[in-house]
Amino acid sequence: MGKVIQVAEAAKAAKSAMNRLNTIEKNRILEAMAAGLLSHTEEIMKQNALDVDAAREKGRTPALIDRLALDKKRIQAMAQGLRDVAELPDPIGEIIHATKRPNGLLIAKQRVPMGVIGIIYEARPNVTADAVGLCLKTSNAVVLKGGSEAIHSNTAIADILIRAGEAAGMPKGAVGLITDTSREAVAEMMKLNDLIDVLIPRGGGGLIRSVVQNATIPVIQTGVGNCHIYVDKTADLDMAVSITVNAKTSRPAVCNAAESLLVHREVAAEFLPKVFRALKDKGVEIRGDEMCRKYGAAAAAPEDYDTEYLDYIISVKVVDDVDAAIEHINLHGTGHSEAIVTNDYRNAERFKADVDAAAVYVNASTRFTDGFEFGYGAEIGISTQKLHARGPMGLAELTTTKYVIDGDGQIR
Amino acid sequence: MGKVIQVAEAAKAAKSAMNRLNTIEKNRILEAMAAGLLSHTEEIMKQNALDVDAAREKGRTPALIDRLALDKKRIQAMAQGLRDVAELPDPIGEIIHATKRPNGLLIAKQRVPMGVIGIIYEARPNVTADAVGLCLKTSNAVVLKGGSEAIHSNTAIADILIRAGEAAGMPKGAVGLITDTSREAVAEMMKLNDLIDVLIPRGGGGLIRSVVQNATIPVIQTGVGNCHIYVDKTADLDMAVSITVNAKTSRPAVCNAAESLLVHREVAAEFLPKVFRALKDKGVEIRGDEMCRKYGAAAAAPEDYDTEYLDYIISVKVVDDVDAAIEHINLHGTGHSEAIVTNDYRNAERFKADVDAAAVYVNASTRFTDGFEFGYGAEIGISTQKLHARGPMGLAELTTTKYVIDGDGQIR
């Protein structure tokens, strides 16, 4: 814990020792960390109260304060999260494939740790434990840079995790928290290419854009989702209502929630009144084009179609056909999750092939884009970039590979 | 061809059409391009002569002029390269895995094009044809930015490829060359996150560093190799001489050539005279530490151990044991290719596990780190980063994945 360069250098120095831990040793550390959180719940809550009070004094939004505040149940959930990660299979060491070449060289592609992972996040203190668990299980050292709003909480949690982890055999320096909350600290961190192997920003669009724009370290971009539901001419309209309401309202603040609804012109007159009624029943504000306004929508401004509301608001637009829907999505979407509701085979196939996004659904809610729903047992985030990982990232996405080659004197 | 923004926008507009081409159509385009190069050999050579003359006038190095100059044979090789890529299996569309989830959703992970790939390269005009072939086969649109020294050659080659390709069904804009050779053009290109999906710099260390430092688009870093051979105490010394000489001298200008030799102290007195004789026979200049100087090496400066000579020069250092070798390599290496020569099982395993590089060899030359030698049939470059791809990159590394999910009304 401390200054950027110290924390990052200590993490780099811990790489080899982390790489030597076996799964049993890593799981023992995770269990010790979980126990540490549970036995220091009071201490964490006391430090968290300082952050919450400060946020209230500064007049921060209730949403931020909700993300920031910890209670017993949330701390228990953090501990359980570490135990759940301990239960997952360890991806490190797996030989992905191996071939014997004609000259006798045995070339194996093996899964190995990234080395040092930098996590830049905002006001959620649970990310501290979450990121430590996932990085540790994948034998990575981790440099944490949380938001200044959560500094007391993060310091307390990291301190407990480090003490418990080291007592259980975790290499010194393998987990580090940058406690310098200045803007310069994060700017410095993003350019430490010799010390940090990969950066993962976890938070809102502003944070992610800033990291993408300023980092020289490779970044895994996560999380912004301007997700669409397109209701095709042949859609089962009851199914379409159910999927739209679920995608919009089951958890509006998450990135896989739908933000925009596109409706085929030929079913608009029948579908719009139905879906608007269902959405309004859930308290959703509807902003639409001219045709939507006939059925009670407010007027949408052009920027509405580019907005990730993360709230009980939806933009709606009537389109001529599946091609217009695909074009609109590829123009306004963020490459996260997109769904078509249809019974037309060709339109379903066309939508799956032509929509450029991490996850493309036919007749299902966008809300399934999630590491747990996909069966990965964990989630570091949802990648919306195309390099390395795309869509929900599990433990394997925190690893890289190495070619290991056995010879008996081969030269070229 | 033309200004940065025009070329990149045209490439983006071609993405969907590129994505719709099947393998037969793509191979037909590649064959037409190969035929186009062969039937316009004279035209290419005429334009190339302008570049070569200008380079001579500017007093450029013979090495640069050699990379720049095209003759009939080199143009035939470019055409053959396109035909070879046509022969390779097409990775696009492959379902990497698919699972039926408990709720009935069928979640498939499918290999799809990146979209638009930007290639930034230097004076080798053959990269123009090479990059077009690899990107086209993987259904990617490509934006080319070659060095100003090769502008006439690149313009001629790109023009021929585009005309032949479009006549054979290639979408308009799918291949574009930026002919603006200003520094501002490349700076602008590196920040077009909305238009270009990934950047691949191909060239020397300076170019690659500049792209890594300045790009906001995700980059695949390729090619710098400060590769080591470590000769352990139990090495077969004849094998060690053979591997060292091969790794240093079989092609010194490439990134998988060895630049540095580490020798276990206990075999130094026997091994150094042998290997120095063999290296000197090949015209290699030897720069070493105190012990090496006893056997005729020149004195190495500290920076020698961080230098990728790409020439008939090698740095040599005597080390105490395998741990010291690993530590030296992890400090001075560039994460490319590293080799141990040993007959000690534990040291071999330790070296493989602890050296942090794309390819780690036991008892073989580092020169095998190559897409063709690894059996991939093609090579875009050798990645020395940990995200997305590490080591030799074949066609699959020019693709990304997409989750395609079939449902029947699932909500969460």
PDB file of C-alpha atoms in Angstrom, chain B residues 131-331:
ATOM      1  CA  ALA B 131      -0.974  -7.822 -45.061  1.00  0.00           C
ATOM      2  CA  VAL B 132      -3.723  -7.572 -47.676  1.00  0.00           C
ATOM      3  CA  GLY B 133      -3.674 -11.352 -48.166  1.00  0.00           C
ATOM      4  CA  LEU B 134      -3.850 -12.182 -44.462  1.00  0.00           C
ATOM      5  CA  CYS B 135      -6.531  -9.589 -43.679  1.00  0.00           C
ATOM      6  CA  LEU B 136      -8.642 -10.538 -46.677  1.00  0.00           C
ATOM      7  CA  LYS B 137      -8.523 -14.257 -45.867  1.00  0.00           C
ATOM      8  CA  THR B 138      -9.823 -13.417 -42.380  1.00  0.00           C
ATOM      9  CA  SER B 139     -12.620 -11.192 -43.813  1.00  0.00           C
ATOM     10  CA  ASN B 140     -11.087  -8.031 -42.411  1.00  0.00           C
ATOM     11  CA  ALA B 141     -10.931  -4.700 -44.163  1.00  0.00           C
ATOM     12  CA  VAL B 142      -7.424  -3.246 -44.009  1.00  0.00           C
ATOM     13  CA  VAL B 143      -5.961   0.249 -43.784  1.00  0.00           C
ATOM     14  CA  LEU B 144      -2.320   0.302 -44.852  1.00  0.00           C
ATOM     15  CA  LYS B 145       0.191   2.953 -43.829  1.00  0.00           C
ATOM     16  CA  GLY B 146       3.600   2.171 -45.280  1.00  0.00           C
ATOM     17  CA  GLY B 147       6.797   4.167 -44.947  1.00  0.00           C
ATOM     18  CA  SER B 148       7.337   7.220 -47.123  1.00  0.00           C
ATOM     19  CA  GLU B 149      10.465   5.588 -48.639  1.00  0.00           C
ATOM     20  CA  ALA B 150       8.258   2.997 -50.331  1.00  0.00           C
ATOM     21  CA  ILE B 151       5.378   5.248 -51.355  1.00  0.00           C
ATOM     22  CA  HIS B 152       5.650   4.686 -55.113  1.00  0.00           C
ATOM     23  CA  SER B 153       6.009   0.928 -54.726  1.00  0.00           C
ATOM     24  CA  ASN B 154       3.178   0.676 -52.190  1.00  0.00           C
ATOM     25  CA  THR B 155       0.873   2.827 -54.261  1.00  0.00           C
ATOM     26  CA  ALA B 156       1.496   0.686 -57.353  1.00  0.00           C
ATOM     27  CA  ILE B 157       1.046  -2.601 -55.468  1.00  0.00           C
ATOM     28  CA  ALA B 158      -2.071  -1.479 -53.594  1.00  0.00           C
ATOM     29  CA  ASP B 159      -3.589  -0.099 -56.769  1.00  0.00           C
ATOM     30  CA  ILE B 160      -3.054  -3.389 -58.609  1.00  0.00           C
ATOM     31  CA  LEU B 161      -4.404  -5.439 -55.699  1.00  0.00           C
ATOM     32  CA  ILE B 162      -7.486  -3.235 -55.367  1.00  0.00           C
ATOM     33  CA  ARG B 163      -8.277  -3.265 -59.087  1.00  0.00           C
ATOM     34  CA  ALA B 164      -7.782  -7.039 -59.389  1.00  0.00           C
ATOM     35  CA  GLY B 165      -9.613  -7.674 -56.111  1.00  0.00           C
ATOM     36  CA  GLU B 166     -12.627  -5.518 -56.944  1.00  0.00           C
ATOM     37  CA  ALA B 167     -12.909  -7.104 -60.372  1.00  0.00           C
ATOM     38  CA  ALA B 168     -13.083 -10.471 -58.592  1.00  0.00           C
ATOM     39  CA  GLY B 169     -15.769  -9.351 -56.151  1.00  0.00           C
ATOM     40  CA  MET B 170     -13.925  -7.630 -53.310  1.00  0.00           C
ATOM     41  CA  PRO B 171     -16.119  -4.975 -51.635  1.00  0.00           C
ATOM     42  CA  LYS B 172     -15.158  -1.362 -52.414  1.00  0.00           C
ATOM     43  CA  GLY B 173     -12.990   0.201 -49.716  1.00  0.00           C
ATOM     44  CA  ALA B 174     -11.975  -3.128 -48.159  1.00  0.00           C
ATOM     45  CA  VAL B 175      -8.334  -2.413 -48.940  1.00  0.00           C
ATOM     46  CA  GLY B 176      -7.029   1.119 -48.581  1.00  0.00           C
ATOM     47  CA  LEU B 177      -3.613   2.720 -48.605  1.00  0.00           C
ATOM     48  CA  ILE B 178      -2.939   6.012 -46.868  1.00  0.00           C
ATOM     49  CA  THR B 179      -0.870   7.973 -49.344  1.00  0.00           C
ATOM     50  CA  ASP B 180      -0.446  10.992 -47.090  1.00  0.00           C
ATOM     51  CA  THR B 181       3.115  10.406 -45.858  1.00  0.00           C
ATOM     52  CA  SER B 182       3.150  13.169 -43.253  1.00  0.00           C
ATOM     53  CA  ARG B 183       3.797  12.457 -39.576  1.00  0.00           C
ATOM     54  CA  GLU B 184       0.390  13.920 -38.800  1.00  0.00           C
ATOM     55  CA  ALA B 185      -1.271  11.248 -40.926  1.00  0.00           C
ATOM     56  CA  VAL B 186       0.047   8.376 -38.843  1.00  0.00           C
ATOM     57  CA  ALA B 187      -0.691  10.221 -35.587  1.00  0.00           C
ATOM     58  CA  GLU B 188      -4.264  10.736 -36.775  1.00  0.00           C
ATOM     59  CA  MET B 189      -4.640   7.111 -37.808  1.00  0.00           C
ATOM     60  CA  MET B 190      -3.585   5.812 -34.385  1.00  0.00           C
ATOM     61  CA  LYS B 191      -6.499   7.556 -32.688  1.00  0.00           C
ATOM     62  CA  LEU B 192      -9.380   6.550 -34.975  1.00  0.00           C
ATOM     63  CA  ASN B 193     -11.005   4.257 -32.387  1.00  0.00           C
ATOM     64  CA  ASP B 194     -14.401   4.530 -34.059  1.00  0.00           C
ATOM     65  CA  LEU B 195     -13.099   3.398 -37.434  1.00  0.00           C
ATOM     66  CA  ILE B 196     -10.199   0.990 -36.877  1.00  0.00           C
ATOM     67  CA  ASP B 197     -10.531  -2.009 -34.565  1.00  0.00           C
ATOM     68  CA  VAL B 198      -6.893  -2.973 -34.062  1.00  0.00           C
ATOM     69  CA  LEU B 199      -3.456  -1.704 -35.049  1.00  0.00           C
ATOM     70  CA  ILE B 200      -0.499  -3.907 -35.909  1.00  0.00           C
ATOM     71  CA  PRO B 201       2.846  -2.141 -36.305  1.00  0.00           C
ATOM     72  CA  ARG B 202       5.359  -4.095 -38.385  1.00  0.00           C
ATOM     73  CA  GLY B 203       8.900  -2.847 -38.283  1.00  0.00           C
ATOM     74  CA  GLY B 204      11.733  -1.900 -35.972  1.00  0.00           C
ATOM     75  CA  GLY B 205      11.731  -1.112 -32.276  1.00  0.00           C
ATOM     76  CA  GLY B 206      11.324   2.642 -32.787  1.00  0.00           C
ATOM     77  CA  LEU B 207       8.155   2.260 -34.843  1.00  0.00           C
ATOM     78  CA  ILE B 208       6.652  -0.217 -32.396  1.00  0.00           C
ATOM     79  CA  ARG B 209       7.408   1.954 -29.353  1.00  0.00           C
ATOM     80  CA  SER B 210       5.910   4.967 -31.072  1.00  0.00           C
ATOM     81  CA  VAL B 211       2.677   3.097 -31.832  1.00  0.00           C
ATOM     82  CA  VAL B 212       2.429   1.670 -28.299  1.00  0.00           C
ATOM     83  CA  GLN B 213       2.997   5.119 -26.799  1.00  0.00           C
ATOM     84  CA  ASN B 214       0.648   7.054 -29.061  1.00  0.00           C
ATOM     85  CA  ALA B 215      -2.179   4.798 -30.177  1.00  0.00           C
ATOM     86  CA  THR B 216      -5.541   4.820 -28.437  1.00  0.00           C
ATOM     87  CA  ILE B 217      -6.709   1.969 -30.676  1.00  0.00           C
ATOM     88  CA  PRO B 218      -5.803  -1.465 -29.243  1.00  0.00           C
ATOM     89  CA  VAL B 219      -2.367  -2.523 -30.521  1.00  0.00           C
ATOM     90  CA  ILE B 220      -0.800  -5.900 -31.094  1.00  0.00           C
ATOM     91  CA  GLN B 221       2.853  -5.324 -30.294  1.00  0.00           C
ATOM     92  CA  THR B 222       5.215  -7.389 -32.383  1.00  0.00           C
ATOM     93  CA  GLY B 223       8.730  -8.217 -32.935  1.00  0.00           C
ATOM     94  CA  VAL B 224      11.474  -6.813 -30.703  1.00  0.00           C
ATOM     95  CA  GLY B 225      13.665  -9.717 -29.634  1.00  0.00           C
ATOM     96  CA  ASN B 226      16.594  -9.508 -27.233  1.00  0.00           C
ATOM     97  CA  CYS B 227      16.825 -13.314 -27.129  1.00  0.00           C
ATOM     98  CA  HIS B 228      19.198 -15.303 -24.908  1.00  0.00           C
ATOM     99  CA  ILE B 229      20.849 -18.716 -24.963  1.00  0.00           C
ATOM    100  CA  TYR B 230      21.727 -19.955 -21.469  1.00  0.00           C
ATOM    101  CA  VAL B 231      24.276 -22.773 -21.318  1.00  0.00           C
ATOM    102  CA  ASP B 232      23.800 -24.655 -18.075  1.00  0.00           C
ATOM    103  CA  LYS B 233      26.412 -26.653 -16.135  1.00  0.00           C
ATOM    104  CA  THR B 234      25.216 -30.003 -17.456  1.00  0.00           C
ATOM    105  CA  ALA B 235      24.809 -28.887 -21.072  1.00  0.00           C
ATOM    106  CA  ASP B 236      26.088 -31.004 -23.931  1.00  0.00           C
ATOM    107  CA  LEU B 237      28.695 -28.426 -24.944  1.00  0.00           C
ATOM    108  CA  ASP B 238      28.808 -29.432 -28.599  1.00  0.00           C
ATOM    109  CA  MET B 239      25.043 -29.037 -28.749  1.00  0.00           C
ATOM    110  CA  ALA B 240      25.407 -25.692 -26.979  1.00  0.00           C
ATOM    111  CA  VAL B 241      27.920 -24.486 -29.586  1.00  0.00           C
ATOM    112  CA  SER B 242      25.682 -25.633 -32.419  1.00  0.00           C
ATOM    113  CA  ILE B 243      22.585 -23.945 -30.949  1.00  0.00           C
ATOM    114  CA  THR B 244      24.434 -20.712 -30.137  1.00  0.00           C
ATOM    115  CA  VAL B 245      25.979 -20.428 -33.601  1.00  0.00           C
ATOM    116  CA  ASN B 246      22.661 -21.216 -35.262  1.00  0.00           C
ATOM    117  CA  ALA B 247      20.666 -18.814 -33.109  1.00  0.00           C
ATOM    118  CA  LYS B 248      23.172 -15.994 -33.691  1.00  0.00           C
ATOM    119  CA  THR B 249      24.245 -16.447 -37.285  1.00  0.00           C
ATOM    120  CA  SER B 250      21.634 -18.277 -39.356  1.00  0.00           C
ATOM    121  CA  ARG B 251      19.815 -14.956 -39.932  1.00  0.00           C
ATOM    122  CA  PRO B 252      21.055 -12.232 -37.596  1.00  0.00           C
ATOM    123  CA  ALA B 253      18.650  -9.521 -38.792  1.00  0.00           C
ATOM    124  CA  VAL B 254      15.462 -11.247 -37.585  1.00  0.00           C
ATOM    125  CA  CYS B 255      13.817 -10.912 -34.196  1.00  0.00           C
ATOM    126  CA  ASN B 256      14.211 -14.556 -33.139  1.00  0.00           C
ATOM    127  CA  ALA B 257      17.995 -14.441 -33.555  1.00  0.00           C
ATOM    128  CA  ALA B 258      19.974 -14.645 -30.295  1.00  0.00           C
ATOM    129  CA  GLU B 259      21.612 -11.472 -29.084  1.00  0.00           C
ATOM    130  CA  SER B 260      23.105 -12.647 -25.818  1.00  0.00           C
ATOM    131  CA  LEU B 261      24.778 -15.762 -24.394  1.00  0.00           C
ATOM    132  CA  LEU B 262      24.780 -16.674 -20.708  1.00  0.00           C
ATOM    133  CA  VAL B 263      27.166 -19.365 -19.498  1.00  0.00           C
ATOM    134  CA  HIS B 264      27.263 -21.254 -16.178  1.00  0.00           C
ATOM    135  CA  ARG B 265      30.484 -20.381 -14.332  1.00  0.00           C
ATOM    136  CA  GLU B 266      31.502 -24.014 -13.890  1.00  0.00           C
ATOM    137  CA  VAL B 267      31.622 -24.735 -17.623  1.00  0.00           C
ATOM    138  CA  ALA B 268      32.833 -21.318 -18.752  1.00  0.00           C
ATOM    139  CA  ALA B 269      36.515 -22.269 -18.979  1.00  0.00           C
ATOM    140  CA  GLU B 270      35.734 -25.205 -21.220  1.00  0.00           C
ATOM    141  CA  PHE B 271      32.847 -23.731 -23.217  1.00  0.00           C
ATOM    142  CA  LEU B 272      33.870 -20.132 -23.887  1.00  0.00           C
ATOM    143  CA  PRO B 273      36.959 -20.919 -26.034  1.00  0.00           C
ATOM    144  CA  LYS B 274      34.943 -23.442 -28.080  1.00  0.00           C
ATOM    145  CA  VAL B 275      31.999 -21.188 -28.739  1.00  0.00           C
ATOM    146  CA  PHE B 276      34.093 -18.071 -29.332  1.00  0.00           C
ATOM    147  CA  ARG B 277      36.093 -19.919 -31.991  1.00  0.00           C
ATOM    148  CA  ALA B 278      32.928 -21.092 -33.706  1.00  0.00           C
ATOM    149  CA  LEU B 279      31.342 -17.633 -33.559  1.00  0.00           C
ATOM    150  CA  LYS B 280      34.474 -15.896 -34.827  1.00  0.00           C
ATOM    151  CA  ASP B 281      34.611 -18.340 -37.719  1.00  0.00           C
ATOM    152  CA  LYS B 282      31.234 -16.929 -38.709  1.00  0.00           C
ATOM    153  CA  GLY B 283      32.479 -13.356 -38.314  1.00  0.00           C
ATOM    154  CA  VAL B 284      30.701 -12.584 -35.051  1.00  0.00           C
ATOM    155  CA  GLU B 285      32.016  -9.817 -32.813  1.00  0.00           C
ATOM    156  CA  ILE B 286      31.975 -10.899 -29.151  1.00  0.00           C
ATOM    157  CA  ARG B 287      31.417  -8.494 -26.246  1.00  0.00           C
ATOM    158  CA  GLY B 288      31.684  -9.974 -22.785  1.00  0.00           C
ATOM    159  CA  ASP B 289      32.353  -9.584 -19.094  1.00  0.00           C
ATOM    160  CA  GLU B 290      35.723  -9.958 -17.381  1.00  0.00           C
ATOM    161  CA  MET B 291      35.921 -13.721 -17.690  1.00  0.00           C
ATOM    162  CA  CYS B 292      34.930 -13.620 -21.369  1.00  0.00           C
ATOM    163  CA  ARG B 293      37.680 -11.124 -22.052  1.00  0.00           C
ATOM    164  CA  LYS B 294      40.243 -13.724 -20.920  1.00  0.00           C
ATOM    165  CA  TYR B 295      39.168 -15.758 -23.934  1.00  0.00           C
ATOM    166  CA  GLY B 296      39.352 -12.935 -26.418  1.00  0.00           C
ATOM    167  CA  ALA B 297      36.022 -11.111 -26.080  1.00  0.00           C
ATOM    168  CA  ALA B 298      35.876  -7.318 -26.290  1.00  0.00           C
ATOM    169  CA  ALA B 299      34.570  -5.515 -23.207  1.00  0.00           C
ATOM    170  CA  ALA B 300      30.775  -5.304 -22.983  1.00  0.00           C
ATOM    171  CA  ALA B 301      29.222  -2.051 -21.780  1.00  0.00           C
ATOM    172  CA  PRO B 302      26.148  -2.376 -19.546  1.00  0.00           C
ATOM    173  CA  GLU B 303      23.878  -1.340 -22.435  1.00  0.00           C
ATOM    174  CA  ASP B 304      25.150  -4.237 -24.539  1.00  0.00           C
ATOM    175  CA  TYR B 305      22.952  -6.553 -22.495  1.00  0.00           C
ATOM    176  CA  ASP B 306      19.895  -4.518 -23.489  1.00  0.00           C
ATOM    177  CA  THR B 307      20.737  -4.251 -27.168  1.00  0.00           C
ATOM    178  CA  GLU B 308      19.009  -6.066 -30.025  1.00  0.00           C
ATOM    179  CA  TYR B 309      21.979  -5.931 -32.420  1.00  0.00           C
ATOM    180  CA  LEU B 310      20.268  -7.639 -35.374  1.00  0.00           C
ATOM    181  CA  ASP B 311      23.835  -8.052 -36.587  1.00  0.00           C
ATOM    182  CA  TYR B 312      26.932 -10.249 -36.258  1.00  0.00           C
ATOM    183  CA  ILE B 313      27.528  -9.153 -32.648  1.00  0.00           C
ATOM    184  CA  ILE B 314      26.788 -11.062 -29.449  1.00  0.00           C
ATOM    185  CA  SER B 315      26.985 -10.139 -25.773  1.00  0.00           C
ATOM    186  CA  VAL B 316      28.216 -12.821 -23.372  1.00  0.00           C
ATOM    187  CA  LYS B 317      28.029 -13.085 -19.597  1.00  0.00           C
ATOM    188  CA  VAL B 318      29.084 -15.714 -17.092  1.00  0.00           C
ATOM    189  CA  VAL B 319      26.434 -16.466 -14.448  1.00  0.00           C
ATOM    190  CA  ASP B 320      26.445 -18.448 -11.217  1.00  0.00           C
ATOM    191  CA  ASP B 321      23.488 -20.731 -11.865  1.00  0.00           C
ATOM    192  CA  VAL B 322      20.123 -21.156 -13.558  1.00  0.00           C
ATOM    193  CA  ASP B 323      18.461 -18.724 -11.142  1.00  0.00           C
ATOM    194  CA  ALA B 324      20.929 -15.990 -12.046  1.00  0.00           C
ATOM    195  CA  ALA B 325      20.303 -16.741 -15.725  1.00  0.00           C
ATOM    196  CA  ILE B 326      16.535 -16.512 -15.279  1.00  0.00           C
ATOM    197  CA  GLU B 327      16.865 -13.278 -13.333  1.00  0.00           C
ATOM    198  CA  HIS B 328      19.099 -11.756 -16.025  1.00  0.00           C
ATOM    199  CA  ILE B 329      16.720 -12.822 -18.782  1.00  0.00           C
ATOM    200  CA  ASN B 330      13.614 -11.512 -17.033  1.00  0.00           C
ATOM    201  CA  LEU B 331      15.407  -8.200 -16.480  1.00  0.00           C
TER     202      LEU B 331
END
